[in-house]
Amino acid sequence: MIYFCFIQEWSTYKATVKFPFYIPPGRLHDVCMGLVLTFSMYSGVTGGSTSAVMCLLCNTIYLTVSSLISSFGSELNQKFKTQNLSEFLFKEIKNFKSIVLLTEAVDEALNACVFFLYCEFCSMIFVTISLAISQEKSFQSDLAKLFIAWNFINQLYLFYNFTISGSAILEEGEKLKKVGLECPQEVSQNTCFIPNEKDKSVMAFFLLLGSTRDNLLRVTGGGMFVIDKTIFLTVINAVVTYSVIMFQLSYVEKK
């Protein structure tokens, strides 16, 4: 960025950029231009660093929650096969409610941030496509092309990694629903044969089964969309459509 702004395009900026107030040409004008470019790069680097930190934070939290749901499902499945329902079921219902509350709290705390991160990912992907197709001489140098390619690959990686970690919560929640459905035989074998105790255990089992079915474990982007792998298809469709349109417009301009 320093090479691009202060060496490659310095003369272009000096000739084209105008300040909202009069600055006499000469050294003072060059100093003011340098300050503007420096603060512009600083704001870009700061914004990018902040987004990277927030992306890392959200990724870590999402992976932690999905791992918690996965371990809960595995442990529950094992207990269905080895223990009587009366020994663990009521406790596991409380644990499941805690997981639901935790997932909702995570979504409530991060959904706005996640929404803006997705906006950033998509906008940067579209911007890099526009720059790659653009016929501006400023973006035809090897350094500019390298930076555009690096930015495009980086945004794709962040978008992919972020979506995978978020969709893992939904996938583990779906697996958890199947745990209760796949264990009716173990339930019938391990239920106590005392009638009253059996009735309580079976009722608790169906209560847990209903809870896993009715409570959707997922995270969202601003409460507007659920983070799952179908986002890939939506974004790919938008990117391909945008690329075709920009390529056609660029071809028309050449003519």
PDB file of C-alpha atoms in Angstrom:
ATOM      1  CA  MET A   1       0.000   0.000   0.000  1.00  0.00           C
ATOM      2  CA  ILE A   2       2.869   2.393   0.787  1.00  0.00           C
ATOM      3  CA  TYR A   3       4.507   1.680  -2.568  1.00  0.00           C
ATOM      4  CA  PHE A   4       1.192   2.015  -4.404  1.00  0.00           C
ATOM      5  CA  CYS A   5       0.202   5.337  -2.795  1.00  0.00           C
ATOM      6  CA  PHE A   6       3.526   7.120  -2.346  1.00  0.00           C
ATOM      7  CA  ILE A   7       5.550   5.875  -5.317  1.00  0.00           C
ATOM      8  CA  GLN A   8       3.466   4.350  -8.097  1.00  0.00           C
ATOM      9  CA  GLU A   9       0.454   6.688  -7.913  1.00  0.00           C
ATOM     10  CA  TRP A  10       1.940   9.678  -6.097  1.00  0.00           C
ATOM     11  CA  SER A  11       2.012  11.955  -9.135  1.00  0.00           C
ATOM     12  CA  THR A  12      -1.541  10.950 -10.065  1.00  0.00           C
ATOM     13  CA  TYR A  13      -2.851  11.786  -6.603  1.00  0.00           C
ATOM     14  CA  LYS A  14      -1.043  15.129  -6.616  1.00  0.00           C
ATOM     15  CA  ALA A  15      -2.656  16.077  -9.914  1.00  0.00           C
ATOM     16  CA  THR A  16      -6.198  14.818  -9.323  1.00  0.00           C
ATOM     17  CA  VAL A  17      -7.002  14.974  -5.599  1.00  0.00           C
ATOM     18  CA  LYS A  18      -8.427  18.303  -4.474  1.00  0.00           C
ATOM     19  CA  PHE A  19      -8.880  19.475  -0.908  1.00  0.00           C
ATOM     20  CA  PRO A  20     -12.126  21.122   0.243  1.00  0.00           C
ATOM     21  CA  PHE A  21     -10.090  24.217   1.176  1.00  0.00           C
ATOM     22  CA  TYR A  22      -7.321  26.047  -0.624  1.00  0.00           C
ATOM     23  CA  ILE A  23      -3.757  24.881  -0.061  1.00  0.00           C
ATOM     24  CA  PRO A  24      -1.040  26.604  -2.060  1.00  0.00           C
ATOM     25  CA  PRO A  25       0.898  24.265  -4.345  1.00  0.00           C
ATOM     26  CA  GLY A  26       4.321  23.233  -3.209  1.00  0.00           C
ATOM     27  CA  ARG A  27       5.761  21.490  -0.205  1.00  0.00           C
ATOM     28  CA  LEU A  28       2.775  22.211   2.058  1.00  0.00           C
ATOM     29  CA  HIS A  29       0.421  20.621  -0.459  1.00  0.00           C
ATOM     30  CA  ASP A  30       2.616  17.515  -0.645  1.00  0.00           C
ATOM     31  CA  VAL A  31       2.739  17.239   3.145  1.00  0.00           C
ATOM     32  CA  CYS A  32      -1.049  17.499   3.422  1.00  0.00           C
ATOM     33  CA  MET A  33      -1.477  14.910   0.683  1.00  0.00           C
ATOM     34  CA  GLY A  34       0.933  12.591   2.482  1.00  0.00           C
ATOM     35  CA  LEU A  35      -0.998  12.992   5.740  1.00  0.00           C
ATOM     36  CA  VAL A  36      -4.292  12.204   4.009  1.00  0.00           C
ATOM     37  CA  LEU A  37      -2.883   9.048   2.421  1.00  0.00           C
ATOM     38  CA  THR A  38      -1.200   8.007   5.669  1.00  0.00           C
ATOM     39  CA  PHE A  39      -4.382   8.342   7.709  1.00  0.00           C
ATOM     40  CA  SER A  40      -6.338   6.573   4.971  1.00  0.00           C
ATOM     41  CA  MET A  41      -3.974   3.612   5.127  1.00  0.00           C
ATOM     42  CA  TYR A  42      -4.022   3.708   8.929  1.00  0.00           C
ATOM     43  CA  SER A  43      -7.820   3.578   9.016  1.00  0.00           C
ATOM     44  CA  GLY A  44      -7.805   0.703   6.530  1.00  0.00           C
ATOM     45  CA  VAL A  45      -5.236  -1.287   8.490  1.00  0.00           C
ATOM     46  CA  THR A  46      -6.997  -0.572  11.792  1.00  0.00           C
ATOM     47  CA  GLY A  47     -10.369  -1.584  10.386  1.00  0.00           C
ATOM     48  CA  GLY A  48      -8.915  -4.745   8.887  1.00  0.00           C
ATOM     49  CA  SER A  49      -7.188  -5.654  12.145  1.00  0.00           C
ATOM     50  CA  THR A  50     -10.375  -5.082  14.135  1.00  0.00           C
ATOM     51  CA  SER A  51     -12.343  -7.260  11.728  1.00  0.00           C
ATOM     52  CA  ALA A  52      -9.689  -9.983  11.949  1.00  0.00           C
ATOM     53  CA  VAL A  53      -9.825  -9.968  15.756  1.00  0.00           C
ATOM     54  CA  MET A  54     -13.629 -10.119  15.774  1.00  0.00           C
ATOM     55  CA  CYS A  55     -13.589 -12.892  13.186  1.00  0.00           C
ATOM     56  CA  LEU A  56     -11.135 -14.891  15.294  1.00  0.00           C
ATOM     57  CA  LEU A  57     -13.240 -14.299  18.411  1.00  0.00           C
ATOM     58  CA  CYS A  58     -16.479 -15.409  16.743  1.00  0.00           C
ATOM     59  CA  ASN A  59     -14.770 -18.435  15.203  1.00  0.00           C
ATOM     60  CA  THR A  60     -13.378 -19.529  18.550  1.00  0.00           C
ATOM     61  CA  ILE A  61     -16.698 -19.106  20.350  1.00  0.00           C
ATOM     62  CA  TYR A  62     -18.633 -20.945  17.639  1.00  0.00           C
ATOM     63  CA  LEU A  63     -16.198 -23.861  17.627  1.00  0.00           C
ATOM     64  CA  THR A  64     -16.324 -24.030  21.428  1.00  0.00           C
ATOM     65  CA  VAL A  65     -20.131 -24.131  21.476  1.00  0.00           C
ATOM     66  CA  SER A  66     -20.275 -26.756  18.711  1.00  0.00           C
ATOM     67  CA  SER A  67     -17.722 -28.895  20.580  1.00  0.00           C
ATOM     68  CA  LEU A  68     -19.815 -28.586  23.737  1.00  0.00           C
ATOM     69  CA  ILE A  69     -22.951 -29.728  21.908  1.00  0.00           C
ATOM     70  CA  SER A  70     -21.041 -32.592  20.292  1.00  0.00           C
ATOM     71  CA  SER A  71     -19.618 -33.832  23.598  1.00  0.00           C
ATOM     72  CA  PHE A  72     -23.045 -33.550  25.235  1.00  0.00           C
ATOM     73  CA  GLY A  73     -24.608 -35.638  22.457  1.00  0.00           C
ATOM     74  CA  SER A  74     -21.881 -38.294  22.628  1.00  0.00           C
ATOM     75  CA  GLU A  75     -22.132 -38.545  26.396  1.00  0.00           C
ATOM     76  CA  LEU A  76     -25.924 -38.719  26.244  1.00  0.00           C
ATOM     77  CA  ASN A  77     -25.790 -41.470  23.639  1.00  0.00           C
ATOM     78  CA  GLN A  78     -23.367 -43.450  25.782  1.00  0.00           C
ATOM     79  CA  LYS A  79     -25.543 -43.079  28.867  1.00  0.00           C
ATOM     80  CA  PHE A  80     -28.595 -44.277  26.966  1.00  0.00           C
ATOM     81  CA  LYS A  81     -26.736 -47.499  26.236  1.00  0.00           C
ATOM     82  CA  THR A  82     -25.157 -48.137  29.629  1.00  0.00           C
ATOM     83  CA  GLN A  83     -27.283 -46.547  32.375  1.00  0.00           C
ATOM     84  CA  ASN A  84     -30.851 -46.507  33.595  1.00  0.00           C
ATOM     85  CA  LEU A  85     -32.826 -43.450  32.619  1.00  0.00           C
ATOM     86  CA  SER A  86     -33.639 -42.555  36.203  1.00  0.00           C
ATOM     87  CA  GLU A  87     -29.937 -42.188  36.992  1.00  0.00           C
ATOM     88  CA  PHE A  88     -29.151 -39.373  34.583  1.00  0.00           C
ATOM     89  CA  LEU A  89     -32.103 -38.185  32.521  1.00  0.00           C
ATOM     90  CA  PHE A  90     -33.373 -35.368  34.738  1.00  0.00           C
ATOM     91  CA  LYS A  91     -29.853 -33.987  35.088  1.00  0.00           C
ATOM     92  CA  GLU A  92     -29.289 -34.129  31.336  1.00  0.00           C
ATOM     93  CA  ILE A  93     -32.507 -32.196  30.730  1.00  0.00           C
ATOM     94  CA  LYS A  94     -31.095 -29.381  32.858  1.00  0.00           C
ATOM     95  CA  ASN A  95     -27.783 -29.594  31.006  1.00  0.00           C
ATOM     96  CA  PHE A  96     -29.555 -29.350  27.672  1.00  0.00           C
ATOM     97  CA  LYS A  97     -31.483 -26.285  28.811  1.00  0.00           C
ATOM     98  CA  SER A  98     -28.170 -24.717  29.827  1.00  0.00           C
ATOM     99  CA  ILE A  99     -26.755 -25.401  26.360  1.00  0.00           C
ATOM    100  CA  VAL A 100     -29.816 -23.827  24.738  1.00  0.00           C
ATOM    101  CA  LEU A 101     -29.475 -20.725  26.906  1.00  0.00           C
ATOM    102  CA  LEU A 102     -25.753 -20.538  26.145  1.00  0.00           C
ATOM    103  CA  THR A 103     -26.345 -20.763  22.388  1.00  0.00           C
ATOM    104  CA  GLU A 104     -29.025 -18.081  22.536  1.00  0.00           C
ATOM    105  CA  ALA A 105     -26.747 -15.831  24.594  1.00  0.00           C
ATOM    106  CA  VAL A 106     -23.897 -16.272  22.106  1.00  0.00           C
ATOM    107  CA  ASP A 107     -26.187 -15.494  19.185  1.00  0.00           C
ATOM    108  CA  GLU A 108     -27.635 -12.447  20.903  1.00  0.00           C
ATOM    109  CA  ALA A 109     -24.168 -11.117  21.730  1.00  0.00           C
ATOM    110  CA  LEU A 110     -22.545 -11.705  18.344  1.00  0.00           C
ATOM    111  CA  ASN A 111     -25.252 -11.640  15.674  1.00  0.00           C
ATOM    112  CA  ALA A 112     -24.837  -7.934  14.864  1.00  0.00           C
ATOM    113  CA  CYS A 113     -21.067  -8.305  14.610  1.00  0.00           C
ATOM    114  CA  VAL A 114     -21.484 -11.408  12.446  1.00  0.00           C
ATOM    115  CA  PHE A 115     -23.842  -9.557  10.116  1.00  0.00           C
ATOM    116  CA  PHE A 116     -21.322  -6.769   9.523  1.00  0.00           C
ATOM    117  CA  LEU A 117     -18.502  -9.277   9.065  1.00  0.00           C
ATOM    118  CA  TYR A 118     -20.489 -10.995   6.332  1.00  0.00           C
ATOM    119  CA  CYS A 119     -21.153  -7.599   4.759  1.00  0.00           C
ATOM    120  CA  GLU A 120     -17.422  -6.938   4.788  1.00  0.00           C
ATOM    121  CA  PHE A 121     -16.547 -10.332   3.297  1.00  0.00           C
ATOM    122  CA  CYS A 122     -19.042  -9.976   0.463  1.00  0.00           C
ATOM    123  CA  SER A 123     -18.239  -6.333  -0.284  1.00  0.00           C
ATOM    124  CA  MET A 124     -14.495  -7.012  -0.410  1.00  0.00           C
ATOM    125  CA  ILE A 125     -15.057  -9.957  -2.749  1.00  0.00           C
ATOM    126  CA  PHE A 126     -17.122  -7.760  -5.070  1.00  0.00           C
ATOM    127  CA  VAL A 127     -14.573  -4.931  -4.864  1.00  0.00           C
ATOM    128  CA  THR A 128     -11.692  -7.214  -5.815  1.00  0.00           C
ATOM    129  CA  ILE A 129     -13.690  -8.545  -8.766  1.00  0.00           C
ATOM    130  CA  SER A 130     -14.353  -4.975  -9.911  1.00  0.00           C
ATOM    131  CA  LEU A 131     -10.670  -4.069  -9.611  1.00  0.00           C
ATOM    132  CA  ALA A 132      -9.571  -7.221 -11.424  1.00  0.00           C
ATOM    133  CA  ILE A 133     -11.868  -6.491 -14.380  1.00  0.00           C
ATOM    134  CA  SER A 134     -11.205  -2.748 -14.355  1.00  0.00           C
ATOM    135  CA  GLN A 135      -9.143  -1.269 -17.188  1.00  0.00           C
ATOM    136  CA  GLU A 136      -7.629   1.457 -15.018  1.00  0.00           C
ATOM    137  CA  LYS A 137      -3.876   1.665 -15.518  1.00  0.00           C
ATOM    138  CA  SER A 138      -3.388   2.110 -11.783  1.00  0.00           C
ATOM    139  CA  PHE A 139      -4.421  -1.498 -11.186  1.00  0.00           C
ATOM    140  CA  GLN A 140      -2.468  -3.077 -14.034  1.00  0.00           C
ATOM    141  CA  SER A 141       0.904  -3.214 -12.291  1.00  0.00           C
ATOM    142  CA  ASP A 142       2.220  -6.517 -10.961  1.00  0.00           C
ATOM    143  CA  LEU A 143       2.079  -5.262  -7.376  1.00  0.00           C
ATOM    144  CA  ALA A 144      -1.556  -4.186  -7.704  1.00  0.00           C
ATOM    145  CA  LYS A 145      -2.525  -7.502  -9.284  1.00  0.00           C
ATOM    146  CA  LEU A 146      -0.735  -9.400  -6.530  1.00  0.00           C
ATOM    147  CA  PHE A 147      -2.511  -7.388  -3.845  1.00  0.00           C
ATOM    148  CA  ILE A 148      -5.904  -7.893  -5.526  1.00  0.00           C
ATOM    149  CA  ALA A 149      -5.346 -11.655  -5.801  1.00  0.00           C
ATOM    150  CA  TRP A 150      -4.158 -11.893  -2.191  1.00  0.00           C
ATOM    151  CA  ASN A 151      -7.162  -9.925  -0.942  1.00  0.00           C
ATOM    152  CA  PHE A 152      -9.592 -12.077  -2.938  1.00  0.00           C
ATOM    153  CA  ILE A 153      -8.115 -15.347  -1.648  1.00  0.00           C
ATOM    154  CA  ASN A 154      -7.966 -14.015   1.906  1.00  0.00           C
ATOM    155  CA  GLN A 155     -11.612 -12.938   1.907  1.00  0.00           C
ATOM    156  CA  LEU A 156     -12.717 -16.260   0.449  1.00  0.00           C
ATOM    157  CA  TYR A 157     -10.797 -18.125   3.141  1.00  0.00           C
ATOM    158  CA  LEU A 158     -12.262 -15.996   5.943  1.00  0.00           C
ATOM    159  CA  PHE A 159     -15.762 -16.361   4.529  1.00  0.00           C
ATOM    160  CA  TYR A 160     -15.396 -20.146   4.213  1.00  0.00           C
ATOM    161  CA  ASN A 161     -13.841 -20.656   7.639  1.00  0.00           C
ATOM    162  CA  PHE A 162     -16.359 -18.379   9.340  1.00  0.00           C
ATOM    163  CA  THR A 163     -19.333 -20.122   7.744  1.00  0.00           C
ATOM    164  CA  ILE A 164     -18.018 -23.596   8.567  1.00  0.00           C
ATOM    165  CA  SER A 165     -17.543 -22.745  12.247  1.00  0.00           C
ATOM    166  CA  GLY A 166     -21.001 -21.157  12.482  1.00  0.00           C
ATOM    167  CA  SER A 167     -22.784 -23.969  10.651  1.00  0.00           C
ATOM    168  CA  ALA A 168     -21.102 -26.521  12.948  1.00  0.00           C
ATOM    169  CA  ILE A 169     -23.478 -25.451  15.739  1.00  0.00           C
ATOM    170  CA  LEU A 170     -26.519 -26.154  13.572  1.00  0.00           C
ATOM    171  CA  GLU A 171     -25.098 -29.496  12.411  1.00  0.00           C
ATOM    172  CA  GLU A 172     -24.284 -30.649  15.937  1.00  0.00           C
ATOM    173  CA  GLY A 173     -27.775 -29.615  17.018  1.00  0.00           C
ATOM    174  CA  GLU A 174     -29.268 -31.784  14.271  1.00  0.00           C
ATOM    175  CA  LYS A 175     -27.088 -34.702  15.366  1.00  0.00           C
ATOM    176  CA  LEU A 176     -28.288 -34.214  18.930  1.00  0.00           C
ATOM    177  CA  LYS A 177     -31.891 -34.573  17.778  1.00  0.00           C
ATOM    178  CA  LYS A 178     -31.050 -37.953  16.267  1.00  0.00           C
ATOM    179  CA  VAL A 179     -29.560 -39.262  19.511  1.00  0.00           C
ATOM    180  CA  GLY A 180     -32.959 -39.611  21.159  1.00  0.00           C
ATOM    181  CA  LEU A 181     -34.550 -41.022  18.018  1.00  0.00           C
ATOM    182  CA  GLU A 182     -31.858 -43.672  17.604  1.00  0.00           C
ATOM    183  CA  CYS A 183     -32.048 -44.979  21.171  1.00  0.00           C
ATOM    184  CA  PRO A 184     -35.605 -46.341  21.714  1.00  0.00           C
ATOM    185  CA  GLN A 185     -34.280 -49.885  22.127  1.00  0.00           C
ATOM    186  CA  GLU A 186     -31.743 -48.837  24.739  1.00  0.00           C
ATOM    187  CA  VAL A 187     -34.456 -46.847  26.503  1.00  0.00           C
ATOM    188  CA  SER A 188     -36.755 -49.861  26.750  1.00  0.00           C
ATOM    189  CA  GLN A 189     -33.932 -52.122  27.928  1.00  0.00           C
ATOM    190  CA  ASN A 190     -32.488 -49.803  30.547  1.00  0.00           C
ATOM    191  CA  THR A 191     -35.702 -48.406  32.005  1.00  0.00           C
ATOM    192  CA  CYS A 192     -36.393 -49.596  35.525  1.00  0.00           C
ATOM    193  CA  PHE A 193     -39.152 -52.171  35.829  1.00  0.00           C
ATOM    194  CA  ILE A 194     -40.811 -50.490  38.790  1.00  0.00           C
ATOM    195  CA  PRO A 195     -44.012 -49.116  37.206  1.00  0.00           C
ATOM    196  CA  ASN A 196     -43.985 -45.672  38.794  1.00  0.00           C
ATOM    197  CA  GLU A 197     -40.274 -45.237  38.237  1.00  0.00           C
ATOM    198  CA  LYS A 198     -40.616 -46.418  34.666  1.00  0.00           C
ATOM    199  CA  ASP A 199     -43.424 -43.976  33.970  1.00  0.00           C
ATOM    200  CA  LYS A 200     -41.365 -41.087  35.319  1.00  0.00           C
ATOM    201  CA  SER A 201     -38.322 -42.091  33.292  1.00  0.00           C
ATOM    202  CA  VAL A 202     -40.264 -42.498  30.070  1.00  0.00           C
ATOM    203  CA  MET A 203     -41.979 -39.155  30.598  1.00  0.00           C
ATOM    204  CA  ALA A 204     -38.611 -37.522  31.202  1.00  0.00           C
ATOM    205  CA  PHE A 205     -37.240 -39.178  28.076  1.00  0.00           C
ATOM    206  CA  PHE A 206     -40.021 -37.787  25.922  1.00  0.00           C
ATOM    207  CA  LEU A 207     -39.576 -34.415  27.596  1.00  0.00           C
ATOM    208  CA  LEU A 208     -35.912 -34.429  26.568  1.00  0.00           C
ATOM    209  CA  LEU A 209     -36.832 -35.632  23.093  1.00  0.00           C
ATOM    210  CA  GLY A 210     -39.351 -32.822  22.724  1.00  0.00           C
ATOM    211  CA  SER A 211     -36.847 -30.267  23.977  1.00  0.00           C
ATOM    212  CA  THR A 212     -34.217 -31.281  21.434  1.00  0.00           C
ATOM    213  CA  ARG A 213     -36.823 -31.166  18.678  1.00  0.00           C
ATOM    214  CA  ASP A 214     -38.363 -27.813  19.583  1.00  0.00           C
ATOM    215  CA  ASN A 215     -35.217 -25.871  20.483  1.00  0.00           C
ATOM    216  CA  LEU A 216     -33.217 -25.039  17.378  1.00  0.00           C
ATOM    217  CA  LEU A 217     -29.530 -24.721  18.172  1.00  0.00           C
ATOM    218  CA  ARG A 218     -28.150 -22.237  15.642  1.00  0.00           C
ATOM    219  CA  VAL A 219     -26.515 -18.853  15.280  1.00  0.00           C
ATOM    220  CA  THR A 220     -27.591 -16.072  12.959  1.00  0.00           C
ATOM    221  CA  GLY A 221     -26.288 -13.017  11.201  1.00  0.00           C
ATOM    222  CA  GLY A 222     -28.106 -10.068  12.698  1.00  0.00           C
ATOM    223  CA  GLY A 223     -31.127 -12.293  13.271  1.00  0.00           C
ATOM    224  CA  MET A 224     -31.769 -12.135   9.508  1.00  0.00           C
ATOM    225  CA  PHE A 225     -30.345 -15.440   8.327  1.00  0.00           C
ATOM    226  CA  VAL A 226     -29.143 -18.680   9.879  1.00  0.00           C
ATOM    227  CA  ILE A 227     -25.474 -19.485   9.390  1.00  0.00           C
ATOM    228  CA  ASP A 228     -25.346 -22.763   7.486  1.00  0.00           C
ATOM    229  CA  LYS A 229     -23.661 -24.122   4.386  1.00  0.00           C
ATOM    230  CA  THR A 230     -26.440 -22.967   2.071  1.00  0.00           C
ATOM    231  CA  ILE A 231     -24.874 -19.500   2.335  1.00  0.00           C
ATOM    232  CA  PHE A 232     -22.124 -20.791   0.044  1.00  0.00           C
ATOM    233  CA  LEU A 233     -24.603 -21.348  -2.779  1.00  0.00           C
ATOM    234  CA  THR A 234     -26.200 -17.937  -2.280  1.00  0.00           C
ATOM    235  CA  VAL A 235     -22.895 -16.058  -2.334  1.00  0.00           C
ATOM    236  CA  ILE A 236     -21.470 -18.091  -5.231  1.00  0.00           C
ATOM    237  CA  ASN A 237     -24.580 -17.307  -7.253  1.00  0.00           C
ATOM    238  CA  ALA A 238     -24.253 -13.590  -6.478  1.00  0.00           C
ATOM    239  CA  VAL A 239     -20.510 -13.534  -7.230  1.00  0.00           C
ATOM    240  CA  VAL A 240     -20.882 -15.345 -10.558  1.00  0.00           C
ATOM    241  CA  THR A 241     -23.758 -13.081 -11.618  1.00  0.00           C
ATOM    242  CA  TYR A 242     -21.842  -9.952 -10.631  1.00  0.00           C
ATOM    243  CA  SER A 243     -18.695 -11.146 -12.422  1.00  0.00           C
ATOM    244  CA  VAL A 244     -20.581 -11.817 -15.655  1.00  0.00           C
ATOM    245  CA  ILE A 245     -22.273  -8.410 -15.553  1.00  0.00           C
ATOM    246  CA  MET A 246     -19.009  -6.576 -14.848  1.00  0.00           C
ATOM    247  CA  PHE A 247     -17.209  -8.491 -17.589  1.00  0.00           C
ATOM    248  CA  GLN A 248     -19.914  -7.619 -20.111  1.00  0.00           C
ATOM    249  CA  LEU A 249     -19.843  -3.945 -19.119  1.00  0.00           C
ATOM    250  CA  SER A 250     -16.068  -3.921 -19.408  1.00  0.00           C
ATOM    251  CA  TYR A 251     -16.295  -5.490 -22.864  1.00  0.00           C
ATOM    252  CA  VAL A 252     -18.815  -2.854 -23.975  1.00  0.00           C
ATOM    253  CA  GLU A 253     -16.544  -0.048 -22.742  1.00  0.00           C
ATOM    254  CA  LYS A 254     -13.654  -1.421 -24.787  1.00  0.00           C
ATOM    255  CA  LYS A 255     -15.739  -1.140 -27.934  1.00  0.00           C
TER     256      LYS A 255
END
